[in-house]
């Protein structure tokens, strides 16, 4: 089994030269110099490599189980969570008022790339905790914040998100869980499913955030409220005391992320679970939506992370495994010498480079949307909203191909579980599903983003891409930029076609959404790859080999990966009538 | 869990109207009329639906295990194998001289589509038996044939293929297993890995076909011989008696096809396993190659079969699962009413239709290559050789996308193992790997097929496609045909580019092979889809709805699937320099 190596050099280059973190600096109280960034990421890399990665395969094999109404997680996870918490990693970008370190979120993103690559199942526990922390930070009363945030930011208590019910998956309007007022608090009753890390023994308390309906609440999404429901109710000293009326019913048997307990949770089997309202009554969905950019970008990051992990393993195997002869037919060759294996590895690597650039560009924009002011804030909010479905949707689709190619490079060994590479493909399969399926992401992009502002933010993005590519094409005679400008023109036409389609029938128009998301994803990837190539060639500090490696990746991307954009664009421009014509009768044969 | 329905109507249409089985009729002693074909496939469908499909999920869960040196297969498999054998299905296209029924192989293909869709893990046992039967039929002495074929064709004895060793996967030249002469027989010693159904309790004997080297044999592939090594040595009455010196060491833990025991086999731990030479000394690889078209087309068929199974399950779920509102916003909608779900389902269905057409067209050509004479035989041998890598490579790549989409249609439920759809994706993952990885298929197409005859058979195929599409475009004003003619032109140019590249450097040229295989696959799929549309519209017996369903599938394919050919063609035409430039240093960053 290959060992994970945190790709700190690629991450730093991506942050500094592609995502241009200096854009955030003017808005920070304490600027972050390169040495500090190096030091933080160096430590994060060590934790990921040495503490969290080694329990990935064993966790997959062992999984988790319910014993006496409690979830027992896989061996070693409790110790790893302790190391992670005590290192202060959960509170990295948390509010200093409650014990957080107040660092910009692009640093947390870079740290989490390592944690997620090391062990996707493990990483979900802190990720969900961060979601809960964010919801409380943004919407809860000061009293609730003081009670819950310090312990959560310290990692002493974990958090969960309880949205889904058997009849309410993508369709949150159907939520049926009930909340009844009782004094200052509420009694929660109902069943939730697919609750990630819904129970475990790694922390002293678990703070569930639960969507439920108050009596006489309006129907649909406008009648849903958000509640804190702790596993152990706090006593007057703010310490976990009496057990709340919330139980784990079972954990699911899943295709992947076996070590992450996916729980069926029952609230209020007896008197009702004690809960505390977060934000205003009936505004739970709004509170959820304010967290959505972060959560969805977090899943995109998982797509990058697991792709990198799978790629590293495939690369190592390809260098070691000997089959067939070398080109000169003088000796047996490592399979990396065969052109088709090189093609597979560079298909992985060049897309990973593009995905990483997009992740950090979006993270910086996200920081600006929170930290900056005035026109910049407005612009960054709009851009973050536009990037989010591309980050989540396009990157997690790529992760399917990349983790599958990693299996393929291994040949028959790839299909054997002990090799460890199949786990990455199984784990990655959840990414296009949770936190809004990729179909939902595509519809978000074409509807809530493109259609809602009549295409203005997308037009702006395409114009920026065009200006930068034209400049690089002219000043540096970069052929990749010239080639990509052809796709920019196609993207403009596709954008017009999608807008027209959404205006004439916003339901049918969503039939074009997936192709549109993929087209824009491949284009944005090319744009940032070309920026990376341009920056690398101009770098004073990067070595010749490293520059050549970057150019190889970008040239390959523009010749072999970007070409897929032709297909998606063609589907949008010439395929519309066919999607319109589809209905369920087409399948009655 | 959805129940499998053998798609007999689609299969019959594909056989009769697209693959044109009447081409085989002149070469049959007993012509097969429609009623007989209906009856055979009807019975095969029942067996698949009622006997073999019900043990698919339980077999996945239970897997197989080694106990006291014997493999114990999953529950119910022995009974199913008995039903399958006693129904005479193994001997369907076997030699009547040894108890086979002598039917053309297109019928066996249609039968096996059902068996493989019902239970991929199960289907591998008869499939490998058929491979062994074929090897013995084509290459063994009459004495060996008389001893082994009747019992194998009756399904009383099963067969296996023993090629792979730890250091010899794709590279069979590295085989090290030894055979030492002893009287008329040989003693075999060595280890084989990845032996499918290498041991089990479903038959009275297991006939292993083993590749090994004789003393002083030439190095490489020209020094490998083929042997029969029975699990139980036959006594003078030809009945299984003494245990041979062959042992199962272990079974692998795999990502999928859990119920199919993948064995490590040890030959000759004691005195050496008794083996009997099949064909000439040192000509074992040649014997293997004569079976390869069948075996590889068989894996392509698995790709079609499991895709159909996964599609059926996704379609059923999409009709039942309610999320969100219908277009008029009057009531909750089944998710099949959402355009993006329709897109996913039709992406599956339209490709399955194309894959099925290709499977049966290739099966008919394969029959002609065996049954016809003179010029026709010559032509069919060349065409079968050309189709084989496309059938295996392109179809099994499609199966990855289709089984993954089936998971996606299920949303979160798709990731839960009990739903059953994840199994199809896990099972399907082996298909691009075994029986020659898809990289090997692509290199076979561009090298042994295209380059070897200087492109003549491919040029002929492209010319035939062009003539038929032009005719349909003109006589029926079929727009799909007009669109596809554009891709024919691209395929011609890509063919020239690949030929030129292979001539200048046949190792580097293989870097284009994968894109070339996929380009030709999508084009051939479009050609046969358009033939299917044309035939369906002209049919006197097909209903209006069924005709409309076919047109929907073909229109969708030509607008949304064929468009991917642009990307592959672009990669070949403009990407060559980038593949040439790649080497392992590109990954040192």
XYZ file of N, CA and C in Angstrom, chain A residues 243-343:
303
model
N -28.585 12.453 29.604
C -28.723 11.973 28.222
C -30.007 12.531 27.630
N -29.925 13.138 26.461
C -31.097 13.666 25.756
C -31.840 12.513 25.079
N -33.080 12.770 24.670
C -33.919 11.719 24.085
C -33.633 11.600 22.569
N -32.387 11.285 22.253
C -32.006 11.054 20.859
C -31.184 9.773 20.794
N -31.556 8.905 19.865
C -30.930 7.579 19.791
C -30.474 7.271 18.373
N -29.373 6.568 18.277
C -29.009 6.030 16.965
C -29.727 4.691 16.802
N -30.398 4.523 15.682
C -31.179 3.313 15.429
C -30.308 2.261 14.753
N -29.510 2.694 13.768
C -28.682 1.748 13.023
C -27.654 2.528 12.215
N -26.645 1.812 11.738
C -25.713 2.420 10.778
C -25.856 1.675 9.454
N -25.702 2.415 8.362
C -25.910 1.844 7.031
C -24.683 1.042 6.574
N -24.926 0.033 5.730
C -23.854 -0.669 5.021
C -23.681 0.017 3.681
N -22.528 0.609 3.480
C -22.365 1.449 2.304
C -21.300 0.910 1.348
N -21.311 1.455 0.147
C -20.324 1.081 -0.870
C -18.922 1.544 -0.462
N -18.853 2.671 0.239
C -17.562 3.213 0.640
C -17.680 3.993 1.932
N -16.640 4.807 2.236
C -16.500 5.517 3.509
C -17.076 4.688 4.664
N -16.602 3.418 4.720
C -17.123 2.483 5.729
C -16.893 2.956 7.152
N -15.784 3.651 7.382
C -15.454 4.024 8.760
C -16.249 5.233 9.232
N -16.966 5.868 8.313
C -17.821 6.991 8.699
C -19.225 6.465 8.963
N -19.654 6.450 10.232
C -20.983 5.896 10.526
C -22.091 6.776 9.954
N -22.866 6.221 9.052
C -24.019 6.915 8.471
C -25.242 6.420 9.217
N -25.828 7.290 10.038
C -26.776 6.825 11.052
C -28.222 7.136 10.707
N -29.091 6.218 11.099
C -30.513 6.529 11.245
C -30.673 7.027 12.676
N -31.192 8.250 12.836
C -31.316 8.853 14.163
C -32.786 8.996 14.515
N -33.103 8.658 15.744
C -34.479 8.822 16.209
C -34.505 9.877 17.312
N -35.247 10.941 17.083
C -35.401 12.010 18.069
C -36.759 11.857 18.748
N -36.738 11.805 20.093
C -37.998 11.838 20.823
C -38.777 10.555 20.870
N -38.098 9.436 21.058
C -38.829 8.183 21.244
C -39.631 8.211 22.536
N -39.147 8.997 23.511
C -39.851 9.064 24.792
C -40.581 10.408 24.928
N -39.990 11.359 25.651
C -40.706 12.619 25.896
C -40.465 13.653 24.804
N -39.548 13.362 23.913
C -39.119 14.373 22.955
C -37.734 14.841 23.345
N -36.890 15.047 22.322
C -35.522 15.503 22.597
C -35.535 16.999 22.832
N -34.803 17.434 23.863
C -34.736 18.852 24.177
C -33.901 19.571 23.122
N -34.482 20.635 22.543
C -33.768 21.372 21.499
C -33.882 22.871 21.708
N -32.960 23.616 21.081
C -32.907 25.075 21.251
C -32.898 25.729 19.886
N -33.776 26.672 19.696
C -33.944 27.311 18.387
C -32.682 28.096 18.001
N -32.248 27.890 16.761
C -31.128 28.649 16.209
C -31.699 29.613 15.179
N -31.504 30.925 15.395
C -32.051 31.919 14.479
C -33.543 32.076 14.664
N -34.204 32.576 13.640
C -35.629 32.852 13.727
C -36.454 31.611 13.422
N -37.681 31.589 13.969
C -38.632 30.532 13.617
C -38.863 30.527 12.103
N -39.002 29.345 11.542
C -39.329 29.153 10.116
C -38.240 29.650 9.158
N -37.092 29.965 9.691
C -36.015 30.405 8.802
C -34.839 29.440 8.787
N -35.148 28.183 9.075
C -34.088 27.164 9.124
C -33.427 26.936 7.777
N -34.232 26.950 6.716
C -33.666 26.684 5.383
C -32.722 27.812 4.991
N -33.111 29.049 5.326
C -32.257 30.193 5.016
C -30.908 30.036 5.723
N -30.969 29.605 6.986
C -29.732 29.386 7.735
C -28.880 28.316 7.065
N -29.546 27.261 6.603
C -28.828 26.200 5.893
C -28.154 26.748 4.641
N -28.867 27.571 3.913
C -28.330 28.083 2.653
C -27.091 28.947 2.852
N -27.027 29.664 3.963
C -25.828 30.483 4.188
C -24.593 29.619 4.407
N -24.805 28.363 4.798
C -23.662 27.473 4.986
C -23.318 26.689 3.738
N -24.189 26.768 2.752
C -24.107 25.829 1.638
C -22.851 25.999 0.778
N -22.454 27.257 0.555
C -21.251 27.456 -0.254
C -20.066 26.720 0.349
N -19.876 26.928 1.664
C -18.762 26.250 2.343
C -18.862 24.741 2.254
N -20.055 24.227 2.555
C -20.215 22.778 2.598
C -20.000 22.178 1.213
N -20.572 22.812 0.204
C -20.439 22.268 -1.153
C -19.007 22.387 -1.669
N -18.365 23.520 -1.360
C -16.960 23.624 -1.757
C -16.120 22.593 -1.004
N -16.554 22.276 0.229
C -15.857 21.244 1.003
C -15.927 19.879 0.324
N -17.066 19.570 -0.295
C -17.194 18.290 -0.999
C -16.360 18.315 -2.286
N -16.312 19.460 -2.957
C -15.415 19.588 -4.109
C -13.979 19.312 -3.699
N -13.601 19.857 -2.536
C -12.253 19.620 -2.006
C -12.010 18.129 -1.769
N -13.029 17.430 -1.289
C -12.893 15.977 -1.116
C -12.607 15.296 -2.449
N -13.257 15.801 -3.504
C -13.019 15.237 -4.833
C -11.578 15.413 -5.261
N -11.033 16.591 -5.018
C -9.609 16.826 -5.307
C -8.735 15.919 -4.456
N -9.043 15.874 -3.155
C -8.174 15.172 -2.207
C -8.085 13.681 -2.525
N -9.227 13.053 -2.757
C -9.193 11.601 -2.984
C -8.603 11.294 -4.355
N -8.746 12.229 -5.284
C -8.116 12.051 -6.599
C -6.602 12.069 -6.459
N -6.088 13.014 -5.687
C -4.643 13.104 -5.454
C -4.128 11.824 -4.789
N -4.875 11.349 -3.788
C -4.450 10.137 -3.088
C -4.392 8.944 -4.040
N -5.436 8.794 -4.858
C -5.496 7.671 -5.804
C -4.397 7.800 -6.854
N -4.156 9.032 -7.301
C -3.107 9.274 -8.291
C -1.732 8.904 -7.740
N -1.460 9.307 -6.508
C -0.153 8.983 -5.909
C 0.068 7.472 -5.886
N -1.003 6.751 -5.525
C -0.869 5.301 -5.427
C -0.638 4.678 -6.803
N -1.351 5.179 -7.809
C -1.190 4.655 -9.174
C 0.206 4.967 -9.709
N 0.674 6.177 -9.443
C 1.999 6.575 -9.935
C 3.080 5.679 -9.338
N 2.969 5.438 -8.037
C 3.974 4.601 -7.381
C 3.964 3.186 -7.959
N 2.757 2.648 -8.156
C 2.652 1.293 -8.713
C 3.219 1.244 -10.131
N 2.916 2.270 -10.912
C 3.366 2.287 -12.315
C 4.885 2.359 -12.414
N 5.513 2.936 -11.411
C 6.977 2.999 -11.419
C 7.612 1.681 -10.997
N 6.851 0.898 -10.210
C 7.407 -0.347 -9.664
C 7.086 -1.582 -10.496
N 5.861 -1.637 -10.997
C 5.377 -2.852 -11.653
C 6.031 -3.016 -13.026
N 6.634 -4.169 -13.251
C 7.259 -4.429 -14.545
C 6.387 -5.375 -15.372
N 6.074 -4.969 -16.598
C 5.358 -5.819 -17.557
C 5.806 -5.397 -18.949
N 6.103 -6.358 -19.800
C 6.499 -6.047 -21.170
C 7.902 -5.470 -21.226
N 8.315 -5.135 -22.447
C 9.681 -4.672 -22.669
C 9.698 -3.156 -22.853
N 10.863 -2.562 -22.629
C 11.015 -1.134 -22.905
C 11.023 -0.895 -24.422
N 11.025 0.373 -24.828
C 10.897 0.697 -26.254
C 12.043 0.096 -27.059
N 13.231 0.062 -26.472
C 14.381 -0.498 -27.192
C 14.390 -2.029 -27.150
N 13.441 -2.621 -26.417
C 13.315 -4.068 -26.249
C 14.582 -4.701 -25.666
N 15.258 -3.942 -24.793
C 16.470 -4.474 -24.180
C 16.216 -5.058 -22.800
N 15.182 -4.573 -22.091
C 14.897 -5.117 -20.764
C 13.428 -4.909 -20.426
N 12.999 -5.592 -19.367
C 11.609 -5.430 -18.928
C 11.396 -3.992 -18.484
N 10.220 -3.479 -18.773
C 9.947 -2.072 -18.492
C 8.987 -1.924 -17.332
N 9.211 -0.873 -16.526
C 8.158 -0.478 -15.588
C 6.999 0.016 -16.449
N 5.764 -0.253 -16.011
C 4.633 0.057 -16.898
C 4.499 1.551 -17.167
N 5.118 2.404 -16.343
C 5.051 3.845 -16.612
C 5.752 4.181 -17.935
N 6.557 3.252 -18.458
C 7.202 3.530 -19.740
C 6.280 3.280 -20.935
N 5.136 2.648 -20.716
C 4.210 2.380 -21.831
C 3.319 3.606 -22.082
N 3.228 4.047 -23.324
C 2.494 5.293 -23.608
C 1.052 5.317 -23.091
N 0.352 4.171 -23.147
C -1.032 4.208 -22.688
C -1.119 4.392 -21.174
N -0.114 3.916 -20.452
C -0.093 4.142 -19.001
C 0.257 5.609 -18.714
N 1.195 6.148 -19.479
C 1.498 7.583 -19.347
C 0.240 8.413 -19.610
N -0.509 8.006 -20.623
C -1.766 8.710 -20.921
C -2.708 8.685 -19.714
